[in-house]
mmCIF file of C-alpha atoms and ligand atoms in Angstrom:
data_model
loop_
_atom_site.group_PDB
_atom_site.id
_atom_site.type_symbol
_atom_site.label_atom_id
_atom_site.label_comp_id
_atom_site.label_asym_id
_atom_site.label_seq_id
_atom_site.Cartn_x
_atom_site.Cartn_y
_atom_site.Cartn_z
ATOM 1 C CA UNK A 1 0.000 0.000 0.000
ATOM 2 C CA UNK A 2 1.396 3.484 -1.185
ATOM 3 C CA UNK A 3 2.263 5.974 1.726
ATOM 4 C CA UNK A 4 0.933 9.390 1.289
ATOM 5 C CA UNK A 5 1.822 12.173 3.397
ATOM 6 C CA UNK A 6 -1.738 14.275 4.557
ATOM 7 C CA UNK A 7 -0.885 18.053 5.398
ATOM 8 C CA UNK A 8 -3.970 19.053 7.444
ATOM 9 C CA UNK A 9 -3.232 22.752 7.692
ATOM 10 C CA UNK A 10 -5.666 25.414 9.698
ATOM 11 C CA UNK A 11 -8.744 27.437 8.232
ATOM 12 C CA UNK A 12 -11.197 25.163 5.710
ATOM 13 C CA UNK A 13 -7.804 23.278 5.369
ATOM 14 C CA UNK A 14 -9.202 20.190 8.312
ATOM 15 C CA UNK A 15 -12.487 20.207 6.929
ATOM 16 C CA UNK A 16 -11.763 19.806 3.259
ATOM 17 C CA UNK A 17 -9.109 17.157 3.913
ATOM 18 C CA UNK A 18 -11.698 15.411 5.747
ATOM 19 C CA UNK A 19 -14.197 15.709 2.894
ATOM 20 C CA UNK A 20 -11.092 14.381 0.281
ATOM 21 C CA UNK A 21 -10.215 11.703 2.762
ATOM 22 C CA UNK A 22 -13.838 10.078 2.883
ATOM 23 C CA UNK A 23 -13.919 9.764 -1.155
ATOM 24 C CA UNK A 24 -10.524 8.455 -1.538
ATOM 25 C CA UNK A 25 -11.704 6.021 1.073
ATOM 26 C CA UNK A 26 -14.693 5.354 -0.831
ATOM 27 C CA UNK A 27 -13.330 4.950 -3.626
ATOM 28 C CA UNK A 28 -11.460 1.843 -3.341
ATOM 29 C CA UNK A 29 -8.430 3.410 -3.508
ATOM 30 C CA UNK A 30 -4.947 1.768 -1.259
ATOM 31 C CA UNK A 31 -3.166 4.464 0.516
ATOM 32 C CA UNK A 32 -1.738 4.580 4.018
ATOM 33 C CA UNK A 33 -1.932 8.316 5.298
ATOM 34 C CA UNK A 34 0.962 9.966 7.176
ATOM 35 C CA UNK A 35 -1.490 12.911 8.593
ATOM 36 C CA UNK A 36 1.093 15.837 9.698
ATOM 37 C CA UNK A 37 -0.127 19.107 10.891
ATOM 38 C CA UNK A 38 1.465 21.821 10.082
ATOM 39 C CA UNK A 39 0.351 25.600 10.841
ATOM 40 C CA UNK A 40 1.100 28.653 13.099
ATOM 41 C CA UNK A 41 -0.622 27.398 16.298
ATOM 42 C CA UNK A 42 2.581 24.902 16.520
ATOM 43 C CA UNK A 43 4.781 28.218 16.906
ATOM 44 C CA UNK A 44 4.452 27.577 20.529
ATOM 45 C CA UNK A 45 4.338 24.300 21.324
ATOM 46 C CA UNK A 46 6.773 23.169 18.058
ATOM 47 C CA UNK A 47 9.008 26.513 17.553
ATOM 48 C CA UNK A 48 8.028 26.309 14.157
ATOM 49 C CA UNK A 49 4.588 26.458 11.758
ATOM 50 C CA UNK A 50 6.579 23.929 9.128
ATOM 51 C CA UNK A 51 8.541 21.211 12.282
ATOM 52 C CA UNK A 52 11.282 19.479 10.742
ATOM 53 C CA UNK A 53 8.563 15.953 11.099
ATOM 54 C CA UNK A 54 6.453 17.352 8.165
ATOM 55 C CA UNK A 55 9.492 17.873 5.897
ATOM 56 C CA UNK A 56 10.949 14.640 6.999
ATOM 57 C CA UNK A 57 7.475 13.207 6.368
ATOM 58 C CA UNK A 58 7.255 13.979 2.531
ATOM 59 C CA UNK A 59 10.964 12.995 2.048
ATOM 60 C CA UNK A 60 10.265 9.401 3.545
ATOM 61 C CA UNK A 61 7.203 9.285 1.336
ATOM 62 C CA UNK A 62 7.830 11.246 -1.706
ATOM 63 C CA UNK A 63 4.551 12.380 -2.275
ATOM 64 C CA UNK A 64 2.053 14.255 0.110
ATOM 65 C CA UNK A 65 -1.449 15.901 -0.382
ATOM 66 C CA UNK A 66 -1.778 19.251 1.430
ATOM 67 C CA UNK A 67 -4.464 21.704 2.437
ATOM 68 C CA UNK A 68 -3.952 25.436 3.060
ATOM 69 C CA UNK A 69 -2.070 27.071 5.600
ATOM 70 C CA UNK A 70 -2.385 30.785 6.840
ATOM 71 C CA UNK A 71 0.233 32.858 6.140
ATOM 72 C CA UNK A 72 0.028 35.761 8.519
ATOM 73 C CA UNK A 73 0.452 38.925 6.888
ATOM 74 C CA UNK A 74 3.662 40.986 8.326
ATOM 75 C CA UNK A 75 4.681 38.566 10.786
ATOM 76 C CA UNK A 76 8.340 36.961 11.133
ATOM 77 C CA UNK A 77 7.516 33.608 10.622
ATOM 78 C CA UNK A 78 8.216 32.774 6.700
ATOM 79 C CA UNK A 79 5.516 31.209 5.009
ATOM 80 C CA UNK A 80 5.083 27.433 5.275
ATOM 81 C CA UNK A 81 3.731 27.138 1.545
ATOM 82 C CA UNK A 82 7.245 28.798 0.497
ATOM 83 C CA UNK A 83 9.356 27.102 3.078
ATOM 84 C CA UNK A 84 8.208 23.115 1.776
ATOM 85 C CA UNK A 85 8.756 24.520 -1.772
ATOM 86 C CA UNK A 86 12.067 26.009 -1.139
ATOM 87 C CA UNK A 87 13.552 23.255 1.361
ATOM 88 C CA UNK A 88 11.844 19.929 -0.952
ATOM 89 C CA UNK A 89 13.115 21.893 -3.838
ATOM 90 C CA UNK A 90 9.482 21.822 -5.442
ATOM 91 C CA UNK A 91 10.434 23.711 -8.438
ATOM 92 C CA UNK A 92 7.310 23.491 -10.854
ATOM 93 C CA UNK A 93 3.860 24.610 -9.912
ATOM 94 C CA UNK A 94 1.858 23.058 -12.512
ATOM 95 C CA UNK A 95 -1.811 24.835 -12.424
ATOM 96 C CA UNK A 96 -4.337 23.725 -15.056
ATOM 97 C CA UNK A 97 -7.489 25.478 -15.395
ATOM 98 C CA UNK A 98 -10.336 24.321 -17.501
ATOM 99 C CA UNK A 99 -14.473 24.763 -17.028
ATOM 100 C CA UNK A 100 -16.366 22.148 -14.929
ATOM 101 C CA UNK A 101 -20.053 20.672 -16.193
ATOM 102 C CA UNK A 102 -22.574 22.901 -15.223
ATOM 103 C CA UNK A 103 -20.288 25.775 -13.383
ATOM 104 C CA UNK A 104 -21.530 28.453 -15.212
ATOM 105 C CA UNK A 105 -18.470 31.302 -16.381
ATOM 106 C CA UNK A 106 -17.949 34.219 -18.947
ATOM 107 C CA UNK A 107 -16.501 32.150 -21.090
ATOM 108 C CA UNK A 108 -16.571 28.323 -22.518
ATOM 109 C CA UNK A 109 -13.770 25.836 -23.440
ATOM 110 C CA UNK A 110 -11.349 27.390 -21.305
ATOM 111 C CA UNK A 111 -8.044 25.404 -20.739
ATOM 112 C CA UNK A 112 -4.945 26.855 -19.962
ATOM 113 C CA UNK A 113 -1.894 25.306 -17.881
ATOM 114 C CA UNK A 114 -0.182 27.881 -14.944
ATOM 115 C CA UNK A 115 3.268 26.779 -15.304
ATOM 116 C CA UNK A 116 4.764 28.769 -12.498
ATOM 117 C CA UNK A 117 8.268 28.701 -11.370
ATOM 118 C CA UNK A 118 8.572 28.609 -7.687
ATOM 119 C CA UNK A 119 11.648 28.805 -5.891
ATOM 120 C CA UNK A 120 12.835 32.282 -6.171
ATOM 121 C CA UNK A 121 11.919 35.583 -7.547
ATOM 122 C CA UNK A 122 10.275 37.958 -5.598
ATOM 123 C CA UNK A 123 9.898 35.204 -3.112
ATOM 124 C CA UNK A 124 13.181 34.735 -2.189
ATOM 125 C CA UNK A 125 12.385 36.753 0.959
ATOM 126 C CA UNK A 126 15.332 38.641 0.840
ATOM 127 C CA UNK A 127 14.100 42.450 1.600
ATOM 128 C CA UNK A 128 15.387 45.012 4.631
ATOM 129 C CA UNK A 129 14.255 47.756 5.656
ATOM 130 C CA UNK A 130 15.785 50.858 4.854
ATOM 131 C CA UNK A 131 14.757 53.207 6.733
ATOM 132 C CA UNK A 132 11.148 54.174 8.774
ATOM 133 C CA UNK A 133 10.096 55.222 5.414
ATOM 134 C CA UNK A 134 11.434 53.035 3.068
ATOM 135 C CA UNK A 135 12.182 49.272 2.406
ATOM 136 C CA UNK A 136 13.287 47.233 -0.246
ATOM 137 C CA UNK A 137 12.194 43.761 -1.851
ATOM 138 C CA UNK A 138 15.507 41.806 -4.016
ATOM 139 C CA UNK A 139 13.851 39.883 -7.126
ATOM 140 C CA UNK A 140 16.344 36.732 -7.195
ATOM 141 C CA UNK A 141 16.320 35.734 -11.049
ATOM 142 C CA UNK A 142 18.843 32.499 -12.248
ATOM 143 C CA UNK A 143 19.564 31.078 -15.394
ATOM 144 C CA UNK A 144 19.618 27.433 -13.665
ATOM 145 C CA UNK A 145 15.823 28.157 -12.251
ATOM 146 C CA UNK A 146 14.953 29.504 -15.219
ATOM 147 C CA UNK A 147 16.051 27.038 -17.849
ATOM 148 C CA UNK A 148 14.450 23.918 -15.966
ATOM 149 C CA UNK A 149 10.928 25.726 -15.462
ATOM 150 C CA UNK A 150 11.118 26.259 -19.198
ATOM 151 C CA UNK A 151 12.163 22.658 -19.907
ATOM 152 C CA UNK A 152 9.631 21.327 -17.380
ATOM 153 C CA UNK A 153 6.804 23.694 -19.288
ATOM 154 C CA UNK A 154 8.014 22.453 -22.737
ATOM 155 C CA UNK A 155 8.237 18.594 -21.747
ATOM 156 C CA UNK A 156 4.913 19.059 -20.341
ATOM 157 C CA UNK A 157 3.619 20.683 -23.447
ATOM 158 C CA UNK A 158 4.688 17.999 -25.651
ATOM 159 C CA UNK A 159 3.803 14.695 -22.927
ATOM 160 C CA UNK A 160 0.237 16.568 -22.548
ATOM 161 C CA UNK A 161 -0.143 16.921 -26.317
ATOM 162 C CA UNK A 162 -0.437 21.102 -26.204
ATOM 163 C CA UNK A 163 0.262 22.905 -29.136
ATOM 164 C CA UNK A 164 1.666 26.293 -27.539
ATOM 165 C CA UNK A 165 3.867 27.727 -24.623
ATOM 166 C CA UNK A 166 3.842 31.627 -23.543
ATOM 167 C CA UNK A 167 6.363 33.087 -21.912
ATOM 168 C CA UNK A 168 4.980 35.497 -19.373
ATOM 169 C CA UNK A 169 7.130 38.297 -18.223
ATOM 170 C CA UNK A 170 7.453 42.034 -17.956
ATOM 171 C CA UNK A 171 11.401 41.948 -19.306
ATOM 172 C CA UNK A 172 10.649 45.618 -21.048
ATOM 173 C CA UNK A 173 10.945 46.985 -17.519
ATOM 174 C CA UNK A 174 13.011 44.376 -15.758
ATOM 175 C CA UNK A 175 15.773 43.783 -18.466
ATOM 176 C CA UNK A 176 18.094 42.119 -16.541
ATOM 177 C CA UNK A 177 15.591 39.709 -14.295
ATOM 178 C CA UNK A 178 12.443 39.437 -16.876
ATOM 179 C CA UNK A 179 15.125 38.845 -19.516
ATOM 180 C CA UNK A 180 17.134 36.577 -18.802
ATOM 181 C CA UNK A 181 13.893 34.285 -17.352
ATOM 182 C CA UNK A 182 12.867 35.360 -21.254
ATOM 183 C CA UNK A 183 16.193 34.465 -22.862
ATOM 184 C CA UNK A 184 16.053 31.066 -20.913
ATOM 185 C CA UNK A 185 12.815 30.187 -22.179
ATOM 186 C CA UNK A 186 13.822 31.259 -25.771
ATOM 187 C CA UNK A 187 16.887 28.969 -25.653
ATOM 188 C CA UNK A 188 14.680 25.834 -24.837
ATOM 189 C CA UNK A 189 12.381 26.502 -27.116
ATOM 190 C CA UNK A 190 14.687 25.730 -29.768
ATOM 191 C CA UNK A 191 14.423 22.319 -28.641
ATOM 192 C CA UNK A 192 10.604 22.004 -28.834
ATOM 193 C CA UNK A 193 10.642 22.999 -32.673
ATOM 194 C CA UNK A 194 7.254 21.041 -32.303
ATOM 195 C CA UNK A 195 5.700 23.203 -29.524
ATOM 196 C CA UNK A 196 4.361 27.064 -31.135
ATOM 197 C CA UNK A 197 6.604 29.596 -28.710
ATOM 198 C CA UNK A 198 5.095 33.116 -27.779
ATOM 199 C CA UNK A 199 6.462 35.907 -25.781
ATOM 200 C CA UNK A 200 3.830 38.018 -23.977
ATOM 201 C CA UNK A 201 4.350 40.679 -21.547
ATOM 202 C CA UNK A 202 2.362 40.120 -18.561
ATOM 203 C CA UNK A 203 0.017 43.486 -18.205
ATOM 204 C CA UNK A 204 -1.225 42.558 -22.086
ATOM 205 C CA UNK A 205 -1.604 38.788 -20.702
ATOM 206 C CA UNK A 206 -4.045 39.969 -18.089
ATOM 207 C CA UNK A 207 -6.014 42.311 -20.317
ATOM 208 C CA UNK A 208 -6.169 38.997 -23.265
ATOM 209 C CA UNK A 209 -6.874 36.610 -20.271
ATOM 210 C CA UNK A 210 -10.079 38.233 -19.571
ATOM 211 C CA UNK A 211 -11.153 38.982 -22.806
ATOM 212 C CA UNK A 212 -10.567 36.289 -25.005
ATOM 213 C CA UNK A 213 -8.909 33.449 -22.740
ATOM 214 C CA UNK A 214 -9.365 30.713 -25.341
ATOM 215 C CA UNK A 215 -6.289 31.700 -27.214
ATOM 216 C CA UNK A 216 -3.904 30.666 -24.520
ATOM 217 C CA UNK A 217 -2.929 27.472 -23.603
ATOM 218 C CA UNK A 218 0.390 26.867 -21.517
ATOM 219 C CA UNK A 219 1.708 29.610 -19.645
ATOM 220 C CA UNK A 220 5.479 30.075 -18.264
ATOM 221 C CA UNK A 221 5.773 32.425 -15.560
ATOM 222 C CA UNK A 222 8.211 33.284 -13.461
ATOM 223 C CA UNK A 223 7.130 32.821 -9.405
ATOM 224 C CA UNK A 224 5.009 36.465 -9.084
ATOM 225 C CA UNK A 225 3.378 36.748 -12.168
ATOM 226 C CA UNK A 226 2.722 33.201 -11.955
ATOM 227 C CA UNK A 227 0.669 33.452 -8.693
ATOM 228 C CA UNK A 228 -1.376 36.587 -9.680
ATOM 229 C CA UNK A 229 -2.095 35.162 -12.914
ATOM 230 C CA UNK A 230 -3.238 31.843 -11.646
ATOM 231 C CA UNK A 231 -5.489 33.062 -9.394
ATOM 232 C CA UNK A 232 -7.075 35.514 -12.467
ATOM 233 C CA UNK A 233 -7.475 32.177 -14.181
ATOM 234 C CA UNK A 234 -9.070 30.587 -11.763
ATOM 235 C CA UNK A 235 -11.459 33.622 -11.590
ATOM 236 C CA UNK A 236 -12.002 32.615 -15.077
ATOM 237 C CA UNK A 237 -13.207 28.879 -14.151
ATOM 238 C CA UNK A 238 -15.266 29.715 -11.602
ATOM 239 C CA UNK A 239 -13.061 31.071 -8.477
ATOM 240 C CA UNK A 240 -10.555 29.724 -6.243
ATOM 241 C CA UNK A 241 -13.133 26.900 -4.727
ATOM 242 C CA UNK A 242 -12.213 24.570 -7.859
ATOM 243 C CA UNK A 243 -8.733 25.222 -8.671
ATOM 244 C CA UNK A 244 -6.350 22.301 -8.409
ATOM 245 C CA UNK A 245 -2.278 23.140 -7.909
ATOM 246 C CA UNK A 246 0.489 20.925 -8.031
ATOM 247 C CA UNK A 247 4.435 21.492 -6.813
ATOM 248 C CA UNK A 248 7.018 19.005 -8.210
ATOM 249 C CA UNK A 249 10.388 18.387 -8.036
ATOM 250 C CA UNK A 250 12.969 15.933 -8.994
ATOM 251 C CA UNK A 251 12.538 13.944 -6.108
ATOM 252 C CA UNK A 252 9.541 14.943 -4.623
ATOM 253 C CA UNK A 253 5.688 16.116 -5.584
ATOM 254 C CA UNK A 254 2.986 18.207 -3.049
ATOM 255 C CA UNK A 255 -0.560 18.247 -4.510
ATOM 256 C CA UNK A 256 -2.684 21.341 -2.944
ATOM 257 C CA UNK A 257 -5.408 23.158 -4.214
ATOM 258 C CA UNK A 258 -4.666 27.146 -5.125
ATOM 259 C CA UNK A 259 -6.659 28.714 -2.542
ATOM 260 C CA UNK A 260 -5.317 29.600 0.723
ATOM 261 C CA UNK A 261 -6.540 29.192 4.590
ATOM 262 C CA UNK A 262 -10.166 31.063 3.748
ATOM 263 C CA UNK A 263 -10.630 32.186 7.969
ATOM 264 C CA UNK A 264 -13.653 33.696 6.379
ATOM 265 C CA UNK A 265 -15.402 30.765 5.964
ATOM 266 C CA UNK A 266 -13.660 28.184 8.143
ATOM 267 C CA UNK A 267 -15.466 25.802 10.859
ATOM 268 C CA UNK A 268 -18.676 26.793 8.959
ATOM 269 C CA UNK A 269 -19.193 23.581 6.773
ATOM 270 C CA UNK A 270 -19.451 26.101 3.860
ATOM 271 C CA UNK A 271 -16.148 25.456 1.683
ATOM 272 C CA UNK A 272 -15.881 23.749 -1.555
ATOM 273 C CA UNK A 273 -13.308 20.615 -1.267
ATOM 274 C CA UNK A 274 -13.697 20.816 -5.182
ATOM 275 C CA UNK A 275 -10.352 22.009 -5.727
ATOM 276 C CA UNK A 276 -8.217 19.874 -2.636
ATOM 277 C CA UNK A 277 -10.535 17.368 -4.308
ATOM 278 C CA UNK A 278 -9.134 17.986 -8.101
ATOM 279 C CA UNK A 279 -5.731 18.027 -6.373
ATOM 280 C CA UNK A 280 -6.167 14.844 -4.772
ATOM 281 C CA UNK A 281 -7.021 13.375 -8.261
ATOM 282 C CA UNK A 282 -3.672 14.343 -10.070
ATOM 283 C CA UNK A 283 -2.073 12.919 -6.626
ATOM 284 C CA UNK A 284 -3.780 9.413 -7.490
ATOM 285 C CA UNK A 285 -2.851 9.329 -11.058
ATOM 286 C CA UNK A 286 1.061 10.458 -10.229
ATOM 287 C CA UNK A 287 0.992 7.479 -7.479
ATOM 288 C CA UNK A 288 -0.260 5.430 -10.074
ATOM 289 C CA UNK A 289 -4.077 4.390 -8.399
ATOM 290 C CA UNK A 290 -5.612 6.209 -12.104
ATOM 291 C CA UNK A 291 -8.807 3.933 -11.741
ATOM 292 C CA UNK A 292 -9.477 5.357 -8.148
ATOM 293 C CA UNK A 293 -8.848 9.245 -9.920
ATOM 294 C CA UNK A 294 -10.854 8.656 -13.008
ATOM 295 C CA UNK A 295 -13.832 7.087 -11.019
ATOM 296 C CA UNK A 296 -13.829 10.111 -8.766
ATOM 297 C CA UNK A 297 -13.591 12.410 -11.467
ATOM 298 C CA UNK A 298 -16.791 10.578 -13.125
ATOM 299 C CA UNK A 299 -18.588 10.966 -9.767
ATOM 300 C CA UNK A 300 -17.498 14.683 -9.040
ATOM 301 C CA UNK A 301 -18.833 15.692 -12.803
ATOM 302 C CA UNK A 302 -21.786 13.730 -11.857
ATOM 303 C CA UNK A 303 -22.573 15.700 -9.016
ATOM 304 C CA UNK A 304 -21.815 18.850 -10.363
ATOM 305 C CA UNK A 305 -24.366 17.650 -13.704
ATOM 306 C CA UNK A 306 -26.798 17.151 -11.213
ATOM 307 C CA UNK A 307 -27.017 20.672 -9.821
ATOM 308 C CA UNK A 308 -25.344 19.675 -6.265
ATOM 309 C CA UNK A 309 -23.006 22.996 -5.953
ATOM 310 C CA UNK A 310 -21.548 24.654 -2.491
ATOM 311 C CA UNK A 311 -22.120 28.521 -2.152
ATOM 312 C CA UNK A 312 -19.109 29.189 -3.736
ATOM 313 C CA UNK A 313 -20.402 28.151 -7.307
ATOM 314 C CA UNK A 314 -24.180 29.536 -6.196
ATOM 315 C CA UNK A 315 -25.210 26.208 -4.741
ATOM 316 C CA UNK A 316 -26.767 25.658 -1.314
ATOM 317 C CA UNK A 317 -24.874 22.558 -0.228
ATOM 318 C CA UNK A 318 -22.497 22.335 2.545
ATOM 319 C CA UNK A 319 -18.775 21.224 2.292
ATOM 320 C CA UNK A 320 -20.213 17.518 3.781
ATOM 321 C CA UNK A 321 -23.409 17.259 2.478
ATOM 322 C CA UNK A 322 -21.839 17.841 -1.321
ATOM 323 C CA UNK A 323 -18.960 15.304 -0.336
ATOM 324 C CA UNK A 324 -21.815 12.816 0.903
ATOM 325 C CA UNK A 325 -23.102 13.296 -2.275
ATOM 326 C CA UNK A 326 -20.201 12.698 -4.543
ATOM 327 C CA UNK A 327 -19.560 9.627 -2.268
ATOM 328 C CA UNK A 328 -22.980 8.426 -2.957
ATOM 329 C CA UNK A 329 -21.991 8.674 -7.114
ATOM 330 C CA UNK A 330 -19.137 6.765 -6.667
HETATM 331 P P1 ATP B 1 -3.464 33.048 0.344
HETATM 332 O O1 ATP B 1 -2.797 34.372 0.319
HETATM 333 O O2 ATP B 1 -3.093 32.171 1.489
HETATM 334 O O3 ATP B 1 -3.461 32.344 -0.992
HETATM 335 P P2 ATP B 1 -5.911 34.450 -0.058
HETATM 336 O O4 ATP B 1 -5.841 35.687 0.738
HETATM 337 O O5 ATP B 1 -5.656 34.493 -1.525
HETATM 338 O O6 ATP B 1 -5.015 33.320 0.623
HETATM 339 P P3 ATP B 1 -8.015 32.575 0.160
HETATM 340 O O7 ATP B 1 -7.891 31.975 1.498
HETATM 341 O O8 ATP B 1 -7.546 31.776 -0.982
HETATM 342 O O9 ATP B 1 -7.342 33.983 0.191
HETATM 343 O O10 ATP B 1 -9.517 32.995 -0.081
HETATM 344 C C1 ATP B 1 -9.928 34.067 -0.908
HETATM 345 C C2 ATP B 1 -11.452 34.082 -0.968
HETATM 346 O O11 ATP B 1 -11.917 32.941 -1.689
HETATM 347 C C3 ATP B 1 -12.079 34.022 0.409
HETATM 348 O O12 ATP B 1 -13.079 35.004 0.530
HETATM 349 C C4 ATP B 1 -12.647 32.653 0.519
HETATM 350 O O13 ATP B 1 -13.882 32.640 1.200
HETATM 351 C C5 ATP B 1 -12.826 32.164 -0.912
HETATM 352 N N1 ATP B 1 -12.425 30.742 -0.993
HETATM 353 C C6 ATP B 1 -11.164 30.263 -1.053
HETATM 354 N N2 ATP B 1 -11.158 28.934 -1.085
HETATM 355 C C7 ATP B 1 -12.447 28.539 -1.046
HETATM 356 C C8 ATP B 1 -13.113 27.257 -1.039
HETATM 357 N N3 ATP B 1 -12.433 26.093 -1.106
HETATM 358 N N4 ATP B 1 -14.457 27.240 -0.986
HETATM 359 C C9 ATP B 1 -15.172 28.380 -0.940
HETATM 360 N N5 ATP B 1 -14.609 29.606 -0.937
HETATM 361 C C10 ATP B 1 -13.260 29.693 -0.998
#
């Protein structure tokens, strides 16, 4: 039986990895969960939001599923999304986005791929403060980051069967940074003769993204753009409830949905597990248990066909009675 590390997280994080847990159970599928918590109420008792257990967890296993965790705004801790990316060297994000039956959206036939580089950039976390007035943020660009993102993007364009990548940067303004990411991509596109390359800086992206998105189809971004973009393409799906997210590595993979901690909503039964769900899919296909994904995937569509939505997507289920009834598809 395949050992699967479980990130519980805080927020909607428990409740939607309960909701994923009771389908997986139900359907059929053979995994032995390593549940790890992880989040900034173990600051006191641990030291840490990320304890050394959770990394050591996913190295033993390889592969973990993980639900969100808060990242409190202008506090010292550093983020624990960053951190596991950073220290288990996660250095794709790998976000598709396409419509779901019956979740109703501006636009049809959507289907774009977030390839988003995640390891440095802006999120290097290397800024100081200057003075009372002033600080400064250091955007961390490198050629070896840049060329495997691109690689990773083009393999995946090819494996996948896509016809197109886009390189997505603002390298008119940030020559040095921007460009090089751009000259990277350029250079392994050479390779991909096969795969149609396109360079598009990233304020015309947004503007095309929302008005015709059906002309795009991979996008390479490096880690900033990638996350602002993503989350405007999941706007474009139907919102942050249903978008899936992947981080992989070499050596290891973490499958978590796009959305963060959502305090908003949490403890309320109210939260879609659609996308931890859609996560948790791609996790069961990259483990190899495909008939357990694709049999979930039937039942999820199913539910969705059948008018069975949370509030999110303008239904009036909860988080467990729209689980129940995906379970009751399966
Ligand atoms: P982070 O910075 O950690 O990514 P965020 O500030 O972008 O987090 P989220 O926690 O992702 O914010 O939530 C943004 C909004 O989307 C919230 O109002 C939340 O209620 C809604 N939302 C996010 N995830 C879900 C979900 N699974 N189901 C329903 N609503 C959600």
């Amino acid at each position: 039986m395949k050992k699967v590390t479980l990130i519980k997280g805080d927020g909607i994080g428990p409740e939607i990895s309960e909701a994923v847990l009771k389908i997986i159970e139900a359907s059929g599928a053979q995994i032995d969960w390593d549940i790890q918590t992880a989040g900034a109420d173990l600051i006191e008792t641990e030291g840490s939001p990320l304890p050394q257990r959770v990394l050591d967890s996913v190295k033993k296993n390889g592969v973990a599923l993980k639900s969100p965790v808060t990242t409190p705004i202008g506090k010292g801790f550093r983020s624990v999304n960053v951190q596991l990316r950073k220290d288990l060297d996660l250095y794709a994000n790998l976000r598709p986005c396409y419509n779901l039956p019956n979740v109703k959206t501006r636009y049809e036939n959507v289907d774009i791929v977030v390839v988003r580089e995640n390891t440095e950039d802006l999120y290097a976390g290397i800024e100081r403060q200057i003075d009372e007035d002033s600080a400064e943020s250091i955007k961390i660009i490198t050629r070896k980051a840049s060329l495997r993102i691109a690689e990773f993007a083009f393999d995946y364009a090819v494996k996948n069967n896509r016809k197109e990548v886009a390189v997505v940067t603002k390298a008119n303004i940030c020559k040095l940074s921007d460009g090089l990411f751009l000259n990277c991509a350029r250079e392994i596109a050479q390779k991909y003769p096969q795969i149609n390359f396109r360079e598009v800086l990233v304020d015309n992206c947004c503007m095309q993204l929302v008005q015709n998105p059906n002309q795009f189809d991979v996008l390479l971004l490096p880690n900033l753009y990638g996350d602002i973009v993503s989350d405007l393409c999941a706007g474009l799906i139907g919102g942050l409830g249903i978008a899936q997210g992947a981080n992989i590595g070499l050596d290891y993979a973490v499958f978590e949905p796009v959305h963060g901690s959502a305090p908003d909503i949490a403890g309320q039964d109210k939260a879609n597990p659609t996308a931890m769900l859609m996560s948790a899919i791609e996790m069961l296909n990259y483990i190899g248990e495909r008939e357990a994904g694709t049999k979930i995937r039937k039942a999820l569509f199913a539910t969705l066909e059948a008018g069975i939505k949370t509030a999110d997507l303008g239904g009036d289920y909860s988080c467990s009675d729209f689980t129940n009834a995906i379970i009751s598809r399966l």
